[in-house]
Coordinates of C-alpha atoms in Angstrom, one line a residue:
M1 CA 6.8 -21.3 -23.8
A2 CA 4.7 -18.2 -25.1
Y3 CA 5.7 -14.9 -24.1
E4 CA 2.4 -14.1 -22.1
E5 CA 3.3 -16.9 -19.7
K6 CA 7.0 -16.4 -19.1
Y7 CA 6.8 -13.1 -18.1
K8 CA 3.2 -13.2 -16.3
K9 CA 3.3 -11.4 -13.0
T10 CA 3.0 -13.8 -10.4
E11 CA 1.0 -12.7 -7.1
L12 CA 3.3 -12.2 -4.2
P13 CA 2.4 -12.9 -0.6
H14 CA 0.6 -10.2 1.4
S15 CA 1.1 -9.6 4.9
L16 CA 1.1 -6.3 7.6
S17 CA 4.1 -6.3 10.4
L18 CA 3.0 -3.3 12.4
Q19 CA 5.8 -2.5 15.4
D20 CA 4.5 0.0 18.2
R21 CA 2.2 2.0 15.7
R22 CA 5.9 3.6 14.6
K23 CA 7.2 1.3 11.8
L24 CA 4.8 -0.6 9.6
T25 CA 6.4 -3.4 6.8
V26 CA 3.9 -4.4 4.0
S27 CA 4.4 -7.3 1.2
G28 CA 2.7 -7.6 -1.6
V29 CA 2.6 -3.8 -2.8
E30 CA 1.6 -3.4 -6.7
D31 CA 1.8 0.0 -6.6
V32 CA 2.1 3.3 -4.5
E33 CA -1.4 5.4 -6.0
S34 CA -0.2 8.6 -3.5
F35 CA 1.0 9.5 -0.3
D36 CA 2.0 12.9 2.2
E37 CA 2.6 12.7 5.8
N38 CA -1.0 11.9 6.6
A39 CA -1.8 9.3 4.2
V40 CA -0.6 6.7 2.1
V41 CA -2.6 4.8 -0.6
L42 CA -1.2 1.7 -1.8
Q43 CA -2.4 -1.1 -4.2
T44 CA -1.9 -4.4 -3.0
C45 CA -2.5 -7.9 -4.0
G46 CA -5.2 -8.2 -1.0
G47 CA -6.7 -4.7 -2.5
L48 CA -6.7 -1.2 -2.0
L49 CA -4.9 -0.4 1.3
I50 CA -5.1 3.1 2.8
L51 CA -2.9 4.0 5.7
R52 CA -3.8 7.4 7.8
G53 CA -1.5 8.9 10.5
S54 CA 1.1 11.9 11.1
A55 CA 4.5 12.3 9.8
L56 CA 4.1 9.3 7.7
H57 CA 7.3 8.6 6.0
I58 CA 8.2 5.8 3.0
D59 CA 11.7 4.3 4.3
K60 CA 11.9 1.8 1.8
L61 CA 9.8 0.7 -1.6
S62 CA 10.7 -2.1 -3.7
I63 CA 7.3 -2.6 -6.2
E64 CA 9.6 -5.4 -8.0
G65 CA 10.2 -7.3 -4.5
G66 CA 6.1 -6.0 -3.6
E67 CA 7.6 -4.6 -0.1
L68 CA 7.1 -1.1 1.6
L69 CA 8.2 0.4 4.9
V70 CA 6.4 3.3 6.4
T71 CA 7.5 4.8 9.6
G72 CA 5.5 7.4 11.8
R73 CA 2.7 7.7 13.6
I74 CA 0.1 5.3 12.5
D75 CA -3.4 5.6 13.5
S76 CA -5.3 3.3 11.1
M77 CA -5.4 0.9 8.1
V78 CA -8.3 0.4 5.9
Y79 CA -9.1 -1.9 2.7
E80 CA -11.1 -1.3 0.2
D81 CA -11.9 -4.2 -2.0
N82 CA -14.7 -2.8 -4.6
A83 CA -12.6 -0.2 -7.1
A84 CA -15.5 0.8 -9.1
S85 CA -17.5 2.0 -5.8
R86 CA -14.5 3.8 -4.2
G87 CA -14.5 7.3 -6.1
G88 CA -11.6 9.6 -6.6
F89 CA -8.5 9.7 -4.0
F90 CA -10.0 12.7 -1.7
S91 CA -13.5 10.6 -1.5
R92 CA -11.4 7.8 -0.1
L93 CA -9.0 10.3 2.3
F94 CA -11.8 12.0 3.8
K95 CA -14.3 9.2 4.4

């Protein structure tokens, strides 16, 4: 078996679970691009996901397991599919 095949990253299942707009569990997370108390931008196997809200806090992050737990008031969850047209971080944040 070739090295690339043996250590090839397998695609994680992607799901969102929101409880009372205060606790969001995300699976299939590949990377967290940025975060602060008003926004979390993360790359998932389902596309770029932008979370907006207030008092956001990352309680759990496991890139190896692809899991993320965010608490705080969650106002919106938006996916962006086309990476080429998304622009910079601030253009995505202030749409």
